[in-house]
């Protein structure tokens, strides 16, 4: 019996409706009535001033933070009612993240950083897959560079390559 969530039969990879969140019981609403649909292959930018809830929305949509009200369906999984085991499997197999602070391991090369999540998740990527995704993001020939030897933009592209190498249904 597999613990991986089922693939979505819906054309939308992400469906958010009526999302609301407060960080404390009597605190202000950080998110209020948010509705969002993202289809396969679609690119969406979440924009707004600092403190407007962009990161909070993405954390809720990815199942890393549970909203107080509303519904989030991510690749067919209702994140509010899913078990932690199901959410973990979904985040491992169907969702990828490019965090604001990138979370690169400074002692690992670009290629090793891209390969690391697969190794940790028991789904090692071949050197060819890693090289291919680094080429796709414009880093061919830089596979052996440590993050400290890359520009800020190159570091961001390593983080993007790390997210893309697993061919996720959704990238946050």
Backbone as CSV, one residue per row, in Angstrom:
resi,resn,N_x,N_y,N_z,CA_x,CA_y,CA_z,C_x,C_y,C_z
1,UNK,0.849,-1.180,0.000,0.000,0.000,0.000,0.883,1.227,0.000
2,UNK,0.669,2.119,-0.932,1.482,3.317,-1.079,0.935,4.441,-0.224
3,UNK,1.854,5.246,0.350,1.415,6.399,1.128,1.382,7.656,0.281
4,UNK,1.737,7.549,-0.992,1.735,8.719,-1.876,0.300,9.092,-2.211
5,UNK,0.009,10.400,-2.264,-1.345,10.819,-2.602,-1.659,10.559,-4.060
6,UNK,-2.932,10.449,-4.388,-3.296,10.221,-5.788,-3.027,11.453,-6.618
7,UNK,-2.722,11.251,-7.876,-2.564,12.375,-8.793,-3.929,13.009,-9.021
8,UNK,-3.934,14.281,-9.243,-5.175,15.013,-9.408,-5.850,14.669,-10.729
9,UNK,-7.176,14.507,-10.684,-7.929,14.333,-11.918,-8.467,15.682,-12.387
10,UNK,-8.287,16.714,-11.581,-8.734,18.058,-11.906,-7.686,18.755,-12.757
11,UNK,-8.128,19.667,-13.644,-7.151,20.414,-14.434,-6.352,21.392,-13.575
12,UNK,-6.879,21.760,-12.395,-6.154,22.661,-11.514,-5.264,21.863,-10.574
13,UNK,-3.992,22.256,-10.510,-3.069,21.627,-9.586,-3.285,22.189,-8.188
14,UNK,-3.670,23.472,-8.124,-3.922,24.130,-6.847,-5.269,24.832,-6.906
15,UNK,-6.104,24.551,-5.921,-7.393,25.224,-5.784,-7.509,25.727,-4.351
16,UNK,-7.603,27.031,-4.193,-7.753,27.665,-2.885,-9.081,28.403,-2.893
17,UNK,-9.895,28.203,-1.866,-11.168,28.923,-1.800,-11.472,29.345,-0.369
18,UNK,-11.832,30.613,-0.220,-12.239,31.151,1.073,-11.195,31.061,2.163
19,UNK,-9.931,31.091,1.801,-8.857,30.886,2.773,-8.778,32.038,3.765
20,UNK,-8.746,31.685,5.042,-8.584,32.668,6.111,-7.610,32.129,7.140
21,UNK,-6.832,33.064,7.718,-5.856,32.655,8.731,-5.604,33.801,9.700
22,UNK,-5.553,33.442,10.960,-5.088,34.312,12.043,-3.935,33.569,12.707
23,UNK,-2.909,34.289,13.105,-1.794,33.638,13.792,-2.109,33.370,15.252
24,UNK,-3.077,34.099,15.828,-3.520,33.832,17.196,-5.032,33.978,17.238
25,UNK,-5.648,33.431,18.272,-7.105,33.384,18.353,-7.757,34.760,18.226
26,UNK,-7.152,35.776,18.774,-7.755,37.107,18.756,-6.977,38.084,17.888
27,UNK,-6.021,37.569,17.140,-5.223,38.426,16.275,-5.969,38.804,15.019
28,UNK,-5.400,39.721,14.270,-6.049,40.148,13.025,-5.999,39.040,11.973
29,UNK,-6.929,39.099,11.040,-6.904,38.172,9.911,-5.705,38.516,9.035
30,UNK,-4.849,37.560,8.835,-3.697,37.741,7.962,-4.106,37.456,6.523
31,UNK,-4.935,36.444,6.343,-5.523,36.122,5.044,-7.042,36.165,5.211
32,UNK,-7.729,36.761,4.251,-9.179,36.892,4.359,-9.820,36.591,3.008
33,UNK,-10.549,35.473,2.939,-11.330,35.158,1.749,-10.524,34.999,0.478
34,UNK,-9.376,34.370,0.562,-8.507,34.230,-0.609,-8.992,33.074,-1.479
35,UNK,-9.154,33.359,-2.773,-9.508,32.361,-3.776,-8.426,32.373,-4.856
36,UNK,-8.004,31.178,-5.275,-6.938,31.073,-6.273,-7.018,29.711,-6.941
37,UNK,-6.833,29.685,-8.243,-6.731,28.430,-8.995,-5.486,28.506,-9.861
38,UNK,-4.726,27.430,-9.869,-3.533,27.355,-10.701,-3.589,26.042,-11.468
39,UNK,-3.573,26.149,-12.789,-3.617,24.970,-13.638,-2.231,24.434,-13.941
40,UNK,-2.183,23.227,-14.436,-0.920,22.600,-14.824,-0.227,23.471,-15.868
41,UNK,1.040,23.737,-15.657,1.834,24.526,-16.586,1.655,26.030,-16.453
42,UNK,0.742,26.454,-15.620,0.484,27.882,-15.431,1.491,28.491,-14.467
43,UNK,1.856,29.751,-14.725,2.760,30.488,-13.842,1.985,31.626,-13.208
44,UNK,2.105,31.753,-11.900,1.388,32.780,-11.162,2.380,33.499,-10.251
45,UNK,2.311,34.819,-10.256,3.123,35.629,-9.344,2.215,36.174,-8.259
46,UNK,2.637,36.050,-7.021,1.915,36.613,-5.891,2.679,37.856,-5.483
47,UNK,2.023,39.001,-5.642,2.711,40.271,-5.406,1.946,41.097,-4.387
48,UNK,2.690,41.933,-3.679,2.081,42.833,-2.716,3.145,43.402,-1.814
49,UNK,2.765,44.377,-1.003,3.745,45.000,-0.112,4.206,44.047,0.987
50,UNK,5.320,44.371,1.586,5.854,43.600,2.694,4.799,43.476,3.792
51,UNK,4.628,42.259,4.293,3.675,42.034,5.366,2.240,41.841,4.920
52,UNK,2.006,41.725,3.612,0.625,41.603,3.126,0.107,40.167,3.107
53,UNK,0.952,39.185,3.425,0.496,37.798,3.517,0.902,36.898,2.370
54,UNK,1.815,37.352,1.516,2.233,36.542,0.358,2.850,35.217,0.796
55,UNK,3.822,35.286,1.670,4.483,34.056,2.132,3.519,33.179,2.909
56,UNK,2.665,33.785,3.702,1.671,33.031,4.467,0.731,32.285,3.519
57,UNK,0.288,32.944,2.462,-0.568,32.292,1.464,0.146,31.088,0.863
58,UNK,1.394,31.257,0.470,2.129,30.148,-0.148,2.342,29.003,0.835
59,UNK,2.621,29.322,2.092,2.798,28.273,3.108,1.499,27.492,3.312
60,UNK,0.370,28.194,3.316,-0.929,27.506,3.437,-1.211,26.664,2.195
61,UNK,-0.957,27.228,1.027,-1.220,26.513,-0.219,-0.372,25.260,-0.337
62,UNK,0.834,25.299,0.213,1.741,24.153,0.141,1.508,23.147,1.258
63,UNK,0.602,23.446,2.169,0.330,22.524,3.263,1.351,22.594,4.375
64,UNK,2.164,23.631,4.397,3.147,23.795,5.474,2.565,24.548,6.665
65,UNK,1.456,25.221,6.438,0.755,25.971,7.475,-0.732,25.734,7.237
66,UNK,-1.442,25.364,8.272,-2.866,25.074,8.116,-3.689,26.327,8.379
67,UNK,-4.565,26.627,7.436,-5.421,27.808,7.548,-6.518,27.571,8.574
68,UNK,-7.083,28.668,9.078,-8.169,28.569,10.035,-9.502,28.277,9.369
69,UNK,-9.664,28.727,8.131,-10.909,28.503,7.395,-10.595,28.460,5.913
70,UNK,-11.505,27.876,5.165,-11.320,27.769,3.731,-10.839,26.402,3.334
71,UNK,-10.555,26.265,2.052,-10.159,24.955,1.520,-8.959,25.108,0.604
72,UNK,-8.027,24.166,0.728,-6.876,24.102,-0.158,-6.791,22.684,-0.702
73,UNK,-6.915,22.554,-2.026,-6.694,21.284,-2.712,-5.397,21.425,-3.483
74,UNK,-4.425,20.616,-3.154,-3.124,20.638,-3.811,-2.900,19.289,-4.460
75,UNK,-2.881,19.278,-5.775,-2.738,18.053,-6.558,-3.750,16.989,-6.106
76,UNK,-4.984,17.457,-5.859,-6.067,16.556,-5.482,-6.147,16.214,-4.017
77,UNK,-5.252,16.731,-3.199,-5.231,16.433,-1.770,-5.776,17.626,-1.002
78,UNK,-6.771,17.392,-0.144,-7.292,18.431,0.741,-6.311,18.563,1.897
79,UNK,-5.552,19.650,1.915,-4.472,19.772,2.901,-4.993,19.910,4.325
80,UNK,-6.230,20.374,4.499,-6.768,20.528,5.851,-7.083,19.182,6.492
81,UNK,-7.535,18.226,5.694,-7.927,16.938,6.266,-6.889,15.839,6.049
82,UNK,-5.851,16.113,5.278,-4.839,15.090,4.997,-3.988,14.812,6.238
83,UNK,-3.592,13.578,6.373,-2.698,13.218,7.473,-1.321,13.811,7.215
84,UNK,-0.547,13.916,8.263,0.812,14.437,8.109,1.628,13.514,7.197
85,UNK,1.355,12.229,7.262,2.050,11.269,6.395,1.744,11.527,4.917
86,UNK,0.467,11.785,4.619,0.063,12.085,3.244,0.679,13.391,2.770
87,UNK,0.653,14.419,3.634,1.254,15.703,3.272,2.756,15.571,3.038
88,UNK,3.420,14.796,3.861,4.861,14.584,3.689,5.147,13.904,2.358
89,UNK,4.363,12.876,2.034,4.545,12.176,0.756,4.280,13.117,-0.416
90,UNK,3.252,13.938,-0.296,2.929,14.882,-1.362,4.062,15.889,-1.545
91,UNK,4.556,16.444,-0.444,5.646,17.429,-0.539,6.923,16.787,-1.082
92,UNK,7.127,15.523,-0.799,8.309,14.821,-1.297,8.190,14.489,-2.781
93,UNK,6.989,14.077,-3.206,6.825,13.516,-4.544,6.184,14.441,-5.570
94,UNK,5.364,15.383,-5.144,4.562,16.148,-6.095,4.740,17.660,-6.021
95,UNK,5.431,18.153,-5.006,5.563,19.586,-4.774,7.031,19.916,-4.551
96,UNK,7.457,21.077,-5.036,8.834,21.531,-4.814,8.806,22.978,-4.337
97,UNK,9.875,23.367,-3.678,9.958,24.692,-3.079,11.247,25.386,-3.472
98,UNK,11.145,26.674,-3.737,12.319,27.536,-3.866,12.122,28.593,-2.785
99,UNK,12.833,28.420,-1.693,12.651,29.310,-0.554,13.365,30.638,-0.783
100,UNK,12.853,31.673,-0.134,13.403,33.017,-0.288,14.889,33.053,0.062
101,UNK,15.281,32.316,1.091,16.690,32.315,1.485,17.482,31.191,0.809
102,UNK,16.856,30.497,-0.134,17.440,29.476,-1.019,17.804,28.167,-0.332
103,UNK,18.289,28.195,0.899,18.627,26.979,1.647,19.635,26.083,0.935
104,UNK,20.628,26.670,0.277,21.696,25.870,-0.325,22.678,25.458,0.763
105,UNK,23.261,24.278,0.588,24.286,23.801,1.517,25.625,24.304,0.992
106,UNK,26.255,25.178,1.741,27.467,25.864,1.274,28.641,24.930,1.003
107,UNK,28.684,23.778,1.650,29.799,22.856,1.456,29.581,21.891,0.296
108,UNK,28.431,21.991,-0.377,28.126,21.129,-1.517,28.185,21.926,-2.810
109,UNK,28.593,21.277,-3.887,28.629,21.915,-5.201,27.202,22.164,-5.694
110,UNK,27.103,22.903,-6.790,25.788,23.148,-7.396,25.100,21.822,-7.709
111,UNK,25.806,20.900,-8.337,25.219,19.606,-8.688,24.814,18.820,-7.439
112,UNK,25.627,18.847,-6.418,25.295,18.132,-5.184,24.072,18.743,-4.502
113,UNK,23.945,20.070,-4.539,22.775,20.733,-3.975,21.514,20.323,-4.721
114,UNK,21.597,20.217,-6.037,20.434,19.813,-6.842,20.064,18.362,-6.538
115,UNK,21.050,17.514,-6.359,20.814,16.086,-6.132,20.392,15.764,-4.697
116,UNK,20.687,16.639,-3.748,20.502,16.328,-2.328,19.083,15.907,-1.944
117,UNK,18.035,16.627,-2.306,16.697,16.182,-1.885,16.351,14.772,-2.360
118,UNK,16.750,14.415,-3.558,16.497,13.062,-4.044,17.228,12.023,-3.217
119,UNK,18.456,12.321,-2.846,19.217,11.395,-2.004,18.556,11.233,-0.643
120,UNK,18.146,12.356,-0.051,17.527,12.306,1.272,16.157,11.633,1.218
121,UNK,15.456,11.759,0.102,14.125,11.173,-0.040,14.130,9.764,-0.594
122,UNK,15.327,9.187,-0.806,15.405,7.831,-1.331,15.101,7.730,-2.809
123,UNK,15.203,8.842,-3.518,14.943,8.870,-4.957,16.093,9.571,-5.661
124,UNK,17.238,8.946,-5.613,18.443,9.547,-6.179,18.258,9.866,-7.658
125,UNK,18.776,10.992,-8.072,18.742,11.424,-9.468,20.066,11.070,-10.118
126,UNK,20.017,10.709,-11.380,21.245,10.363,-12.094,22.053,11.631,-12.348
127,UNK,23.377,11.494,-12.524,24.180,12.665,-12.866,23.685,13.353,-14.135
128,UNK,23.159,12.583,-15.082,22.630,13.160,-16.309,21.396,14.015,-16.059
129,UNK,20.501,13.553,-15.162,19.319,14.354,-14.815,19.733,15.664,-14.160
130,UNK,20.693,15.584,-13.244,21.163,16.778,-12.537,21.815,17.741,-13.521
131,UNK,22.686,17.229,-14.375,23.354,18.086,-15.363,22.333,18.701,-16.317
132,UNK,21.333,17.911,-16.704,20.316,18.405,-17.630,19.510,19.558,-17.057
133,UNK,19.106,19.451,-15.806,18.318,20.532,-15.210,19.196,21.757,-14.948
134,UNK,20.466,21.555,-14.612,21.370,22.702,-14.467,21.559,23.404,-15.810
135,UNK,21.625,22.633,-16.879,21.716,23.238,-18.216,20.453,24.033,-18.543
136,UNK,19.291,23.469,-18.203,18.011,24.152,-18.466,17.931,25.515,-17.811
137,UNK,18.570,25.677,-16.639,18.512,26.964,-15.943,19.740,27.821,-16.231
138,UNK,20.548,27.404,-17.215,21.679,28.230,-17.643,22.947,28.077,-16.829
139,UNK,23.123,26.925,-16.180,24.307,26.726,-15.338,25.206,25.601,-15.828
140,UNK,25.095,25.237,-17.105,25.985,24.212,-17.657,27.422,24.674,-17.479
141,UNK,28.266,23.759,-17.055,29.675,24.070,-16.831,29.979,24.572,-15.423
142,UNK,28.941,24.810,-14.621,29.146,25.305,-13.260,28.762,24.264,-12.200
143,UNK,28.588,23.033,-12.626,28.139,21.958,-11.732,29.025,21.770,-10.511
144,UNK,30.329,21.994,-10.670,31.281,21.731,-9.586,31.575,22.948,-8.719
145,UNK,30.873,24.035,-8.940,31.099,25.256,-8.151,30.344,25.203,-6.831
146,UNK,31.010,25.658,-5.781,30.348,25.830,-4.495,29.478,27.085,-4.560
147,UNK,28.426,27.153,-3.762,27.577,28.343,-3.774,28.338,29.650,-3.552
148,UNK,29.361,29.622,-2.742,30.136,30.848,-2.478,30.867,31.345,-3.715
149,UNK,31.012,30.499,-4.720,31.695,30.867,-5.965,30.705,31.181,-7.090
150,UNK,29.429,31.346,-6.735,28.386,31.679,-7.703,27.810,33.055,-7.378
151,UNK,27.319,33.732,-8.394,26.645,35.018,-8.179,25.297,34.765,-7.506
152,UNK,24.667,35.825,-7.039,23.350,35.693,-6.418,22.330,35.088,-7.354
153,UNK,22.314,35.524,-8.610,21.385,34.972,-9.589,21.672,33.516,-9.889
154,UNK,22.941,33.151,-9.942,23.301,31.750,-10.177,22.875,30.887,-8.995
155,UNK,23.018,31.404,-7.801,22.581,30.670,-6.607,21.068,30.433,-6.667
156,UNK,20.325,31.457,-7.087,18.879,31.303,-7.218,18.546,30.224,-8.245
157,UNK,19.293,30.181,-9.331,19.028,29.178,-10.370,19.380,27.773,-9.893
158,UNK,20.371,27.629,-8.999,20.646,26.318,-8.400,19.426,25.877,-7.591
159,UNK,18.848,26.803,-6.821,17.663,26.475,-6.027,16.486,26.106,-6.933
160,UNK,16.329,26.802,-8.048,15.269,26.478,-9.001,15.526,25.098,-9.613
161,UNK,16.764,24.822,-9.989,17.105,23.514,-10.554,16.818,22.399,-9.550
162,UNK,17.137,22.640,-8.295,16.868,21.647,-7.246,15.367,21.367,-7.165
163,UNK,14.542,22.402,-7.347,13.093,22.212,-7.319,12.600,21.465,-8.550
164,UNK,13.164,21.751,-9.699,12.673,21.177,-10.959,13.130,19.747,-11.223
165,UNK,14.225,19.317,-10.621,14.801,18.012,-10.965,13.837,16.852,-10.696
166,UNK,12.930,17.014,-9.775,11.988,15.928,-9.464,10.720,15.967,-10.320
167,UNK,10.629,16.928,-11.253,9.449,17.082,-12.117,8.159,17.176,-11.312
168,UNK,8.073,18.142,-10.388,6.908,18.235,-9.515,5.659,18.727,-10.253
169,UNK,4.513,18.474,-9.661,3.257,18.999,-10.185,3.141,20.489,-9.910
170,UNK,3.793,20.960,-8.834,3.687,22.363,-8.420,4.999,22.801,-7.801
171,UNK,5.424,24.005,-8.169,6.617,24.604,-7.563,6.186,25.880,-6.849
172,UNK,6.536,25.956,-5.587,6.284,27.164,-4.800,7.596,27.902,-4.653
